[in-house]
Tab-separated table of C-alpha atoms (C1' of nucleotides) in Angstrom:
chain	number	residue	atom	x	y	z
A	1	UNK	CA	-8.258	15.893	-9.971
A	2	UNK	CA	-6.595	14.160	-7.064
A	3	UNK	CA	-2.911	12.613	-6.840
A	4	UNK	CA	-2.255	9.459	-5.097
A	5	UNK	CA	1.208	7.509	-4.549
A	6	UNK	CA	0.679	3.805	-5.171
A	7	UNK	CA	3.418	0.900	-4.158
A	8	UNK	CA	4.462	-2.185	-5.943
A	9	UNK	CA	6.960	-4.377	-5.532
A	10	UNK	CA	8.980	-4.599	-8.758
A	11	UNK	CA	9.453	-8.378	-8.244
A	12	UNK	CA	5.435	-8.102	-8.583
A	13	UNK	CA	4.971	-5.743	-11.113
A	14	UNK	CA	7.437	-3.041	-11.690
A	15	UNK	CA	7.099	-0.055	-14.050
A	16	UNK	CA	8.456	-1.909	-16.667
A	17	UNK	CA	5.986	-4.411	-16.498
A	18	UNK	CA	3.050	-2.255	-16.665
A	19	UNK	CA	4.518	-0.686	-19.469
A	20	UNK	CA	5.022	-3.701	-21.398
A	21	UNK	CA	1.157	-4.351	-20.776
A	22	UNK	CA	-1.719	-3.715	-23.158
A	23	UNK	CA	-2.241	0.238	-23.249
A	24	UNK	CA	0.594	0.054	-20.679
A	25	UNK	CA	-2.281	-0.622	-18.351
A	26	UNK	CA	-2.569	-2.998	-15.298
A	27	UNK	CA	-4.998	-4.099	-12.754
A	28	UNK	CA	-3.751	-3.107	-9.697
A	29	UNK	CA	-4.443	-6.055	-7.873
A	30	UNK	CA	-3.901	-7.562	-4.302
A	31	UNK	CA	-4.813	-4.356	-2.415
A	32	UNK	CA	-5.790	-6.158	1.068
A	33	UNK	CA	-6.016	-3.317	3.192
A	34	UNK	CA	-9.313	-1.366	4.140
A	35	UNK	CA	-8.048	2.301	4.046
A	36	UNK	CA	-6.058	1.969	0.641
A	37	UNK	CA	-9.418	0.001	-0.717
A	38	UNK	CA	-11.326	2.728	0.391
A	39	UNK	CA	-8.995	5.321	-1.380
A	40	UNK	CA	-9.622	3.407	-4.556
A	41	UNK	CA	-13.439	3.240	-4.045
A	42	UNK	CA	-14.263	6.809	-2.548
A	43	UNK	CA	-11.437	9.046	-3.441
A	44	UNK	CA	-10.339	8.131	-6.699
A	45	UNK	CA	-11.511	9.420	-10.259
A	46	UNK	CA	-10.280	8.065	-13.708
A	47	UNK	CA	-7.476	10.716	-14.753
A	48	UNK	CA	-6.151	11.230	-11.403
A	49	UNK	CA	-2.150	11.221	-11.124
A	50	UNK	CA	-0.258	8.366	-9.687
A	51	UNK	CA	3.174	8.367	-8.900
A	52	UNK	CA	4.446	4.692	-9.468
A	53	UNK	CA	6.311	3.649	-6.470
A	54	UNK	CA	8.918	0.553	-6.033
A	55	UNK	CA	8.795	-0.917	-2.485
A	56	UNK	CA	10.463	-3.942	-0.820
A	57	UNK	CA	13.652	-3.458	-3.099
A	58	UNK	CA	16.919	-2.612	-3.476
A	59	UNK	CA	16.348	0.958	-4.060
A	60	UNK	CA	12.847	1.927	-3.454
A	61	UNK	CA	11.815	5.195	-5.171
A	62	UNK	CA	9.425	6.514	-7.514
A	63	UNK	CA	10.053	5.201	-10.853
A	64	UNK	CA	6.913	6.538	-13.044
A	65	UNK	CA	4.041	8.476	-13.609
A	66	UNK	CA	1.061	7.141	-14.259
A	67	UNK	CA	-2.567	7.625	-13.971
A	68	UNK	CA	-5.840	6.216	-12.655
A	69	UNK	CA	-7.459	4.342	-15.740
A	70	UNK	CA	-10.779	2.888	-14.264
A	71	UNK	CA	-13.136	3.197	-11.853
A	72	UNK	CA	-13.008	1.074	-8.617
A	73	UNK	CA	-14.252	-2.951	-9.201
A	74	UNK	CA	-13.876	-6.426	-7.833
A	75	UNK	CA	-10.374	-7.508	-7.522
A	76	UNK	CA	-10.827	-11.086	-9.214
A	77	UNK	CA	-7.883	-12.483	-7.518
A	78	UNK	CA	-9.850	-12.416	-3.951
A	79	UNK	CA	-12.062	-15.457	-5.472
A	80	UNK	CA	-9.046	-17.327	-6.900
A	81	UNK	CA	-7.899	-20.468	-4.579
A	82	UNK	CA	-4.886	-20.486	-6.195
A	83	UNK	CA	-3.995	-16.803	-5.964
A	84	UNK	CA	-1.759	-15.770	-2.954
A	85	UNK	CA	-4.582	-12.682	-2.612
A	86	UNK	CA	-7.095	-15.251	-2.354
A	87	UNK	CA	-9.528	-14.321	0.643
A	88	UNK	CA	-11.913	-17.412	1.268
A	89	UNK	CA	-14.298	-15.000	3.606
A	90	UNK	CA	-15.260	-12.914	0.494
A	91	UNK	CA	-18.417	-13.612	-1.207
A	92	UNK	CA	-19.043	-12.925	-4.997
A	93	UNK	CA	-22.068	-10.946	-4.296
A	94	UNK	CA	-20.695	-8.782	-1.546
A	95	UNK	CA	-16.764	-8.740	-2.740
A	96	UNK	CA	-14.815	-7.339	-0.178
A	97	UNK	CA	-11.668	-6.197	-1.990
A	98	UNK	CA	-11.830	-3.832	-5.209
A	99	UNK	CA	-9.050	-2.631	-7.504
A	100	UNK	CA	-8.641	0.213	-10.206
A	101	UNK	CA	-6.826	0.180	-13.404
A	102	UNK	CA	-3.750	2.095	-13.595
A	103	UNK	CA	-2.103	3.418	-16.790
A	104	UNK	CA	1.905	4.370	-16.894
A	105	UNK	CA	2.241	7.659	-18.675
A	106	UNK	CA	5.660	7.728	-18.572
A	107	UNK	CA	8.736	5.963	-16.790
A	108	UNK	CA	10.967	8.337	-15.151
A	109	UNK	CA	14.326	7.974	-13.467
A	110	UNK	CA	14.256	6.772	-9.937
A	111	UNK	CA	13.586	9.251	-7.558
A	112	UNK	CA	14.948	7.538	-4.315
A	113	UNK	CA	13.634	7.483	-1.097
A	114	UNK	CA	16.767	8.952	0.351
A	115	UNK	CA	16.450	11.725	-2.047
A	116	UNK	CA	12.804	12.085	-1.089
A	117	UNK	CA	13.764	12.190	2.625
A	118	UNK	CA	16.330	14.621	1.657
A	119	UNK	CA	14.042	17.123	0.477
A	120	UNK	CA	12.326	19.468	3.536
A	121	UNK	CA	9.594	20.637	1.184
A	122	UNK	CA	8.194	16.944	1.326
A	123	UNK	CA	8.669	15.969	4.796
A	124	UNK	CA	4.716	15.777	5.198
A	125	UNK	CA	4.742	13.689	2.143
A	126	UNK	CA	2.673	10.666	4.001
A	127	UNK	CA	4.931	7.884	2.504
A	128	UNK	CA	7.878	9.366	4.417
A	129	UNK	CA	6.091	9.620	7.773
A	130	UNK	CA	7.519	7.308	10.206
A	131	UNK	CA	5.929	3.979	10.499
A	132	UNK	CA	3.487	4.462	7.462
A	133	UNK	CA	2.800	1.023	5.554
A	134	UNK	CA	0.081	2.214	3.477
A	135	UNK	CA	0.367	0.760	0.066
A	136	UNK	CA	-2.043	3.920	-1.437
A	137	UNK	CA	-1.786	7.343	-0.045
A	138	UNK	CA	-2.793	10.772	-1.053
A	139	UNK	CA	-0.318	13.306	-2.207
A	140	UNK	CA	-1.069	16.988	-2.148
A	141	UNK	CA	-0.913	18.961	-4.966
A	142	UNK	CA	2.072	21.044	-4.082
A	143	UNK	CA	4.024	17.798	-3.444
A	144	UNK	CA	3.014	16.297	-6.804
A	145	UNK	CA	4.232	19.455	-8.644
A	146	UNK	CA	7.685	19.385	-6.836
A	147	UNK	CA	7.779	15.859	-7.073
A	148	UNK	CA	7.175	15.607	-11.081
A	149	UNK	CA	9.412	18.693	-11.705
A	150	UNK	CA	11.984	16.593	-9.723
A	151	UNK	CA	11.608	13.910	-11.938
A	152	UNK	CA	12.246	16.119	-14.811
A	153	UNK	CA	8.857	15.717	-16.428
A	154	UNK	CA	6.721	18.553	-18.216
B	1	DG	C1'	17.717	-11.373	8.830
B	2	DC	C1'	16.258	-7.955	12.191
B	3	DC	C1'	13.155	-4.899	13.822
B	4	DA	C1'	9.479	-1.309	14.352
B	5	DA	C1'	5.378	-0.136	13.567
B	6	DC	C1'	0.700	-0.987	12.380
B	7	DG	C1'	-3.338	-3.748	11.174
B	8	DT	C1'	-6.392	-7.826	12.183
B	9	DT	C1'	-7.961	-11.379	14.808
B	10	DG	C1'	-10.513	-13.445	18.728
B	11	DG	C1'	-11.183	-14.459	23.597
B	12	DC	C1'	-13.349	-12.845	27.207
C	1	DG	C1'	-15.614	-2.864	23.711
C	2	DC	C1'	-10.998	-4.140	25.236
C	3	DC	C1'	-6.372	-5.835	24.561
C	4	DA	C1'	-2.855	-9.310	23.943
C	5	DA	C1'	-1.326	-12.374	20.159
C	6	DC	C1'	-0.224	-12.782	15.959
C	7	DG	C1'	1.038	-11.467	11.255
C	8	DT	C1'	2.649	-7.965	7.741
C	9	DT	C1'	5.113	-4.235	5.761
C	10	DG	C1'	9.160	-2.671	4.253
C	11	DG	C1'	13.411	-0.345	5.450
C	12	DC	C1'	17.938	-1.201	6.440
DNA sequence: GCCAACGTTGGC
DNA sequence: GCCAACGTTGGC
């Protein structure tokens, strides 16, 4: 069992949007970074824990607990010319971009970025490192336990 | 809107 | 393979 933090812009897909989806599950479309793709392809397993993070918004922070709900499969938006995620160089027989389904387990309060930064025990959290822009990052089990405790989940 | 940090592209 | 130019991310 591994743990991950996954960023989403709330204007694109908020935790509420995900909760409103069927089975509270959404396909994590739009990842266009090889390292992030490889985490989904090689690192994730169904059932892995996910911290649902809101980025590029007024109050960035962790807003929910989720789980990986599928294995990696081709992101259909790469083949859609009308999608902002369209990739004309990706070919159907050899898809460049993958996604996993993510199921929200529970919406939490917003554990904000300043709060995360204020906690010395979290200084090694990848997302807090300077210059980090990866939309999917691994989370250590100790960090997962601390964060879920701070969020007030079981 | 600004800008630091980083990834990607493409000429050589 | 190098590296400058460019585009993107994302907090502020």
